[in-house]
Amino acid sequence: MANTITSADSIFSLTVTNLYPSAQILEGYAADAMFALGDTELAQTVRGADGKLSAGFVFGEYLQTITIMPDSPSKDIFETWMLTSRTSIAVFRCNATIILPALGRKYTLTNGVLQRVKAMPDAQRVLQAMTFQINWESVTAEAYNV
């Protein structure tokens, strides 16, 4: 494991069933927001009248936001995915692998669905970054040796 916490050397490879069967490496991220996975709920709790806390396991969502620049070559991947989904009125599942060499970790993301898209970049002084959200069925981590 390197003595750094950089994310600049991360590798995000994505496959989309029937569209991109071979892994596509994402690139051209926004400077301050490459990809982020939201918090995942693991339990529901309720407190009884006597103050006792009851809890039950739940399957929470793994909602990930990917932020790319409007001139990113990866924009075409998401735009094709979005267009194909809309025109065929269908959902195309995806899988991904994220390698974070700085942490010596590999994350496997499975059975995802492109849930939200930024259809076009916001036009300000310059065109702004675009976000795409994938909801994953599962995310697992394991050690990765560089």
CSV table of N, CA and C in Angstrom, one decimal, residues 15-106:
chain,number,residue,atom,x,y,z
A,15,THR,N,-19.2,-2.4,-16.9
A,15,THR,CA,-19.8,-3.1,-18.0
A,15,THR,C,-21.3,-2.9,-17.9
A,16,VAL,N,-21.9,-2.8,-19.1
A,16,VAL,CA,-23.4,-2.7,-19.2
A,16,VAL,C,-23.9,-3.8,-20.1
A,17,THR,N,-24.8,-4.6,-19.5
A,17,THR,CA,-25.3,-5.8,-20.3
A,17,THR,C,-25.9,-5.3,-21.6
A,18,ASN,N,-25.6,-6.0,-22.7
A,18,ASN,CA,-26.0,-5.8,-24.0
A,18,ASN,C,-25.6,-4.4,-24.7
A,19,LEU,N,-24.9,-3.6,-23.9
A,19,LEU,CA,-24.3,-2.4,-24.5
A,19,LEU,C,-22.8,-2.3,-24.5
A,20,TYR,N,-22.2,-2.6,-23.3
A,20,TYR,CA,-20.8,-2.6,-23.2
A,20,TYR,C,-20.4,-3.9,-22.4
A,21,PRO,N,-20.3,-5.0,-23.1
A,21,PRO,CA,-20.0,-6.3,-22.5
A,21,PRO,C,-18.5,-6.3,-22.0
A,22,SER,N,-17.7,-5.6,-22.7
A,22,SER,CA,-16.3,-5.5,-22.2
A,22,SER,C,-16.1,-4.2,-21.3
A,23,ALA,N,-15.3,-4.3,-20.4
A,23,ALA,CA,-15.1,-3.3,-19.4
A,23,ALA,C,-14.7,-1.9,-20.0
A,24,GLN,N,-15.4,-0.9,-19.6
A,24,GLN,CA,-15.1,0.5,-20.0
A,24,GLN,C,-14.4,1.2,-18.9
A,25,ILE,N,-13.3,1.8,-19.0
A,25,ILE,CA,-12.6,2.5,-18.0
A,25,ILE,C,-13.1,3.9,-18.0
A,26,LEU,N,-13.7,4.4,-16.9
A,26,LEU,CA,-14.2,5.7,-16.8
A,26,LEU,C,-13.1,6.7,-16.6
A,27,GLU,N,-13.2,7.9,-17.3
A,27,GLU,CA,-12.2,8.9,-17.2
A,27,GLU,C,-12.8,10.3,-17.4
A,28,GLY,N,-12.0,11.3,-17.1
A,28,GLY,CA,-12.5,12.7,-17.3
A,28,GLY,C,-13.4,13.1,-16.2
A,29,TYR,N,-13.0,12.8,-15.0
A,29,TYR,CA,-13.9,13.1,-13.8
A,29,TYR,C,-13.8,14.6,-13.5
A,30,ALA,N,-14.7,15.1,-12.8
A,30,ALA,CA,-14.7,16.5,-12.3
A,30,ALA,C,-13.5,16.6,-11.2
A,31,ALA,N,-13.0,17.7,-11.1
A,31,ALA,CA,-11.8,17.9,-10.2
A,31,ALA,C,-12.1,17.6,-8.8
A,32,ASP,N,-13.2,18.0,-8.3
A,32,ASP,CA,-13.5,17.9,-6.8
A,32,ASP,C,-14.5,16.8,-6.5
A,33,ALA,N,-14.9,16.0,-7.6
A,33,ALA,CA,-16.0,15.0,-7.3
A,33,ALA,C,-15.9,14.0,-8.4
A,34,MET,N,-15.2,12.9,-8.1
A,34,MET,CA,-15.0,11.8,-9.1
A,34,MET,C,-16.2,10.9,-9.0
A,35,PHE,N,-16.3,10.2,-7.9
A,35,PHE,CA,-17.5,9.3,-7.6
A,35,PHE,C,-17.6,9.2,-6.1
A,36,ALA,N,-18.9,9.0,-5.7
A,36,ALA,CA,-19.2,9.0,-4.3
A,36,ALA,C,-20.4,8.0,-4.1
A,37,LEU,N,-20.2,7.2,-3.0
A,37,LEU,CA,-21.3,6.3,-2.7
A,37,LEU,C,-21.9,6.8,-1.4
A,38,GLY,N,-23.2,6.9,-1.5
A,38,GLY,CA,-24.0,7.5,-0.3
A,38,GLY,C,-24.0,6.5,0.8
A,39,ASP,N,-24.5,6.9,2.0
A,39,ASP,CA,-24.6,6.1,3.1
A,39,ASP,C,-25.7,5.0,2.9
A,40,THR,N,-25.4,3.8,3.4
A,40,THR,CA,-26.3,2.7,3.2
A,40,THR,C,-27.0,2.3,4.6
A,41,GLU,N,-28.3,2.3,4.6
A,41,GLU,CA,-29.0,1.9,5.8
A,41,GLU,C,-28.9,0.4,6.0
A,42,LEU,N,-28.6,0.0,7.2
A,42,LEU,CA,-28.4,-1.4,7.5
A,42,LEU,C,-29.5,-1.9,8.5
A,43,ALA,N,-30.2,-1.0,9.2
A,43,ALA,CA,-31.2,-1.4,10.1
A,43,ALA,C,-32.3,-0.4,10.3
A,44,GLN,N,-33.5,-0.8,10.6
A,44,GLN,CA,-34.6,0.0,11.0
A,44,GLN,C,-34.7,-0.1,12.5
A,45,THR,N,-35.0,0.9,13.2
A,45,THR,CA,-35.1,0.9,14.7
A,45,THR,C,-36.4,1.5,15.1
A,46,VAL,N,-36.9,1.1,16.2
A,46,VAL,CA,-38.1,1.7,16.8
A,46,VAL,C,-38.0,1.5,18.4
A,47,ARG,N,-38.3,2.5,19.1
A,47,ARG,CA,-38.2,2.5,20.5
A,47,ARG,C,-39.6,2.3,21.1
A,48,GLY,N,-39.8,1.3,22.0
A,48,GLY,CA,-41.1,1.0,22.6
A,48,GLY,C,-41.4,2.0,23.7
A,49,ALA,N,-42.6,1.9,24.1
A,49,ALA,CA,-43.1,2.8,25.2
A,49,ALA,C,-42.2,2.7,26.5
A,50,ASP,N,-41.6,1.5,26.7
A,50,ASP,CA,-40.8,1.3,27.9
A,50,ASP,C,-39.3,1.8,27.6
A,51,GLY,N,-39.0,2.3,26.5
A,51,GLY,CA,-37.7,2.8,26.2
A,51,GLY,C,-36.8,1.8,25.6
A,52,LYS,N,-37.2,0.6,25.4
A,52,LYS,CA,-36.4,-0.5,24.8
A,52,LYS,C,-36.3,-0.3,23.3
A,53,LEU,N,-35.1,-0.4,22.8
A,53,LEU,CA,-34.9,-0.2,21.4
A,53,LEU,C,-34.9,-1.6,20.7
A,54,SER,N,-35.8,-1.6,19.7
A,54,SER,CA,-35.9,-2.8,18.8
A,54,SER,C,-35.3,-2.5,17.5
A,55,ALA,N,-34.7,-3.5,16.8
A,55,ALA,CA,-34.1,-3.2,15.5
A,55,ALA,C,-34.2,-4.4,14.6
A,56,GLY,N,-34.2,-4.2,13.4
A,56,GLY,CA,-34.2,-5.2,12.4
A,56,GLY,C,-33.4,-4.9,11.2
A,57,PHE,N,-32.7,-5.9,10.7
A,57,PHE,CA,-31.8,-5.7,9.5
A,57,PHE,C,-32.7,-5.4,8.3
A,58,VAL,N,-32.2,-4.4,7.4
A,58,VAL,CA,-32.9,-4.1,6.2
A,58,VAL,C,-31.8,-4.1,5.1
A,59,PHE,N,-32.2,-4.3,3.9
A,59,PHE,CA,-31.3,-4.1,2.7
A,59,PHE,C,-31.4,-2.7,2.3
A,60,GLY,N,-30.4,-1.9,2.6
A,60,GLY,CA,-30.4,-0.5,2.2
A,60,GLY,C,-29.9,-0.4,0.7
A,61,GLU,N,-30.0,0.8,0.2
A,61,GLU,CA,-29.6,1.1,-1.1
A,61,GLU,C,-28.1,1.5,-1.2
A,62,TYR,N,-27.5,1.2,-2.3
A,62,TYR,CA,-26.1,1.7,-2.5
A,62,TYR,C,-26.2,2.6,-3.7
A,63,LEU,N,-26.5,3.9,-3.5
A,63,LEU,CA,-26.6,4.9,-4.5
A,63,LEU,C,-25.3,5.6,-4.7
A,64,GLN,N,-24.8,5.5,-5.9
A,64,GLN,CA,-23.5,6.1,-6.2
A,64,GLN,C,-23.7,7.2,-7.3
A,65,THR,N,-23.0,8.3,-7.0
A,65,THR,CA,-23.0,9.4,-8.0
A,65,THR,C,-21.6,9.5,-8.7
A,66,ILE,N,-21.6,9.5,-10.0
A,66,ILE,CA,-20.4,9.6,-10.8
A,66,ILE,C,-20.4,11.0,-11.4
A,67,THR,N,-19.4,11.8,-11.3
A,67,THR,CA,-19.4,13.1,-11.8
A,67,THR,C,-18.2,13.3,-12.8
A,68,ILE,N,-18.6,13.6,-14.0
A,68,ILE,CA,-17.6,13.7,-15.1
A,68,ILE,C,-17.7,15.1,-15.8
A,69,MET,N,-16.6,15.5,-16.4
A,69,MET,CA,-16.6,16.8,-17.1
A,69,MET,C,-17.4,16.6,-18.4
A,70,PRO,N,-17.9,17.7,-18.9
A,70,PRO,CA,-18.7,17.7,-20.1
A,70,PRO,C,-17.9,17.2,-21.4
A,71,ASP,N,-16.6,17.3,-21.3
A,71,ASP,CA,-15.8,16.9,-22.4
A,71,ASP,C,-15.1,15.5,-22.2
A,72,SER,N,-15.6,14.8,-21.2
A,72,SER,CA,-15.0,13.5,-20.8
A,72,SER,C,-15.4,12.5,-21.9
A,73,PRO,N,-14.5,11.6,-22.3
A,73,PRO,CA,-14.8,10.6,-23.3
A,73,PRO,C,-15.8,9.6,-22.7
A,74,SER,N,-15.9,9.5,-21.4
A,74,SER,CA,-16.9,8.6,-20.7
A,74,SER,C,-18.3,9.1,-20.8
A,75,LYS,N,-18.5,10.4,-21.2
A,75,LYS,CA,-19.8,11.0,-21.3
A,75,LYS,C,-20.6,10.2,-22.4
A,76,ASP,N,-19.9,9.7,-23.4
A,76,ASP,CA,-20.6,8.9,-24.5
A,76,ASP,C,-21.2,7.6,-24.0
A,77,ILE,N,-20.5,7.0,-23.0
A,77,ILE,CA,-21.0,5.8,-22.4
A,77,ILE,C,-22.3,6.0,-21.8
A,78,PHE,N,-22.4,7.0,-20.9
A,78,PHE,CA,-23.6,7.3,-20.2
A,78,PHE,C,-24.7,7.8,-21.1
A,79,GLU,N,-24.4,8.6,-22.1
A,79,GLU,CA,-25.4,9.1,-23.0
A,79,GLU,C,-26.0,8.0,-23.9
A,80,THR,N,-25.1,7.1,-24.3
A,80,THR,CA,-25.6,5.9,-25.1
A,80,THR,C,-26.5,5.0,-24.3
A,81,TRP,N,-26.1,4.8,-23.0
A,81,TRP,CA,-26.9,4.0,-22.1
A,81,TRP,C,-28.2,4.6,-21.8
A,82,MET,N,-28.2,5.9,-21.6
A,82,MET,CA,-29.5,6.7,-21.3
A,82,MET,C,-30.4,6.6,-22.5
A,83,LEU,N,-29.9,6.9,-23.7
A,83,LEU,CA,-30.7,6.9,-24.9
A,83,LEU,C,-31.2,5.5,-25.3
A,84,THR,N,-30.4,4.5,-25.1
A,84,THR,CA,-30.9,3.2,-25.4
A,84,THR,C,-31.9,2.7,-24.4
A,85,SER,N,-31.8,3.1,-23.2
A,85,SER,CA,-32.8,2.8,-22.2
A,85,SER,C,-34.1,3.5,-22.5
A,86,ARG,N,-34.0,4.7,-22.9
A,86,ARG,CA,-35.3,5.5,-23.2
A,86,ARG,C,-35.9,5.0,-24.4
A,87,THR,N,-35.2,4.8,-25.5
A,87,THR,CA,-35.8,4.4,-26.7
A,87,THR,C,-36.4,2.9,-26.7
A,88,SER,N,-35.7,2.1,-25.9
A,88,SER,CA,-36.2,0.7,-25.9
A,88,SER,C,-37.1,0.5,-24.7
A,89,ILE,N,-37.3,1.5,-23.9
A,89,ILE,CA,-38.1,1.5,-22.6
A,89,ILE,C,-37.7,0.3,-21.8
A,90,ALA,N,-36.4,0.2,-21.5
A,90,ALA,CA,-35.9,-1.0,-20.8
A,90,ALA,C,-34.8,-0.5,-19.8
A,91,VAL,N,-34.5,-1.4,-18.9
A,91,VAL,CA,-33.4,-1.2,-18.0
A,91,VAL,C,-32.2,-2.1,-18.4
A,92,PHE,N,-31.1,-1.5,-18.4
A,92,PHE,CA,-29.8,-2.2,-18.7
A,92,PHE,C,-29.0,-2.3,-17.5
A,93,ARG,N,-28.8,-3.5,-17.0
A,93,ARG,CA,-28.0,-3.8,-15.7
A,93,ARG,C,-26.5,-3.6,-16.0
A,94,CYS,N,-25.8,-3.2,-14.9
A,94,CYS,CA,-24.4,-3.0,-15.0
A,94,CYS,C,-23.6,-3.6,-13.9
A,95,ASN,N,-22.3,-3.8,-14.0
A,95,ASN,CA,-21.4,-4.3,-13.0
A,95,ASN,C,-20.2,-3.4,-13.1
A,96,ALA,N,-19.5,-3.3,-12.0
A,96,ALA,CA,-18.3,-2.4,-12.0
A,96,ALA,C,-17.3,-2.9,-11.0
A,97,THR,N,-16.0,-2.5,-11.2
A,97,THR,CA,-14.9,-2.7,-10.3
A,97,THR,C,-14.2,-1.4,-10.1
A,98,ILE,N,-14.0,-1.1,-8.8
A,98,ILE,CA,-13.2,0.1,-8.5
A,98,ILE,C,-12.0,-0.3,-7.7
A,99,ILE,N,-10.8,0.1,-8.2
A,99,ILE,CA,-9.6,-0.2,-7.5
A,99,ILE,C,-9.0,1.1,-7.0
A,100,LEU,N,-8.7,1.1,-5.7
A,100,LEU,CA,-8.1,2.3,-5.0
A,100,LEU,C,-6.8,1.8,-4.5
A,101,PRO,N,-5.7,2.0,-5.4
A,101,PRO,CA,-4.4,1.6,-5.0
A,101,PRO,C,-3.9,2.2,-3.7
A,102,ALA,N,-4.2,3.4,-3.4
A,102,ALA,CA,-3.8,4.1,-2.2
A,102,ALA,C,-4.2,3.3,-1.0
A,103,LEU,N,-5.3,2.7,-1.0
A,103,LEU,CA,-5.9,1.9,0.1
A,103,LEU,C,-5.6,0.4,0.0
A,104,GLY,N,-5.1,0.0,-1.2
A,104,GLY,CA,-5.0,-1.4,-1.4
A,104,GLY,C,-6.3,-2.2,-1.3
A,105,ARG,N,-7.4,-1.5,-1.9
A,105,ARG,CA,-8.7,-2.1,-1.9
A,105,ARG,C,-9.3,-2.2,-3.3
A,106,LYS,N,-10.1,-3.2,-3.5
A,106,LYS,CA,-10.8,-3.4,-4.7
A,106,LYS,C,-12.3,-3.6,-4.3
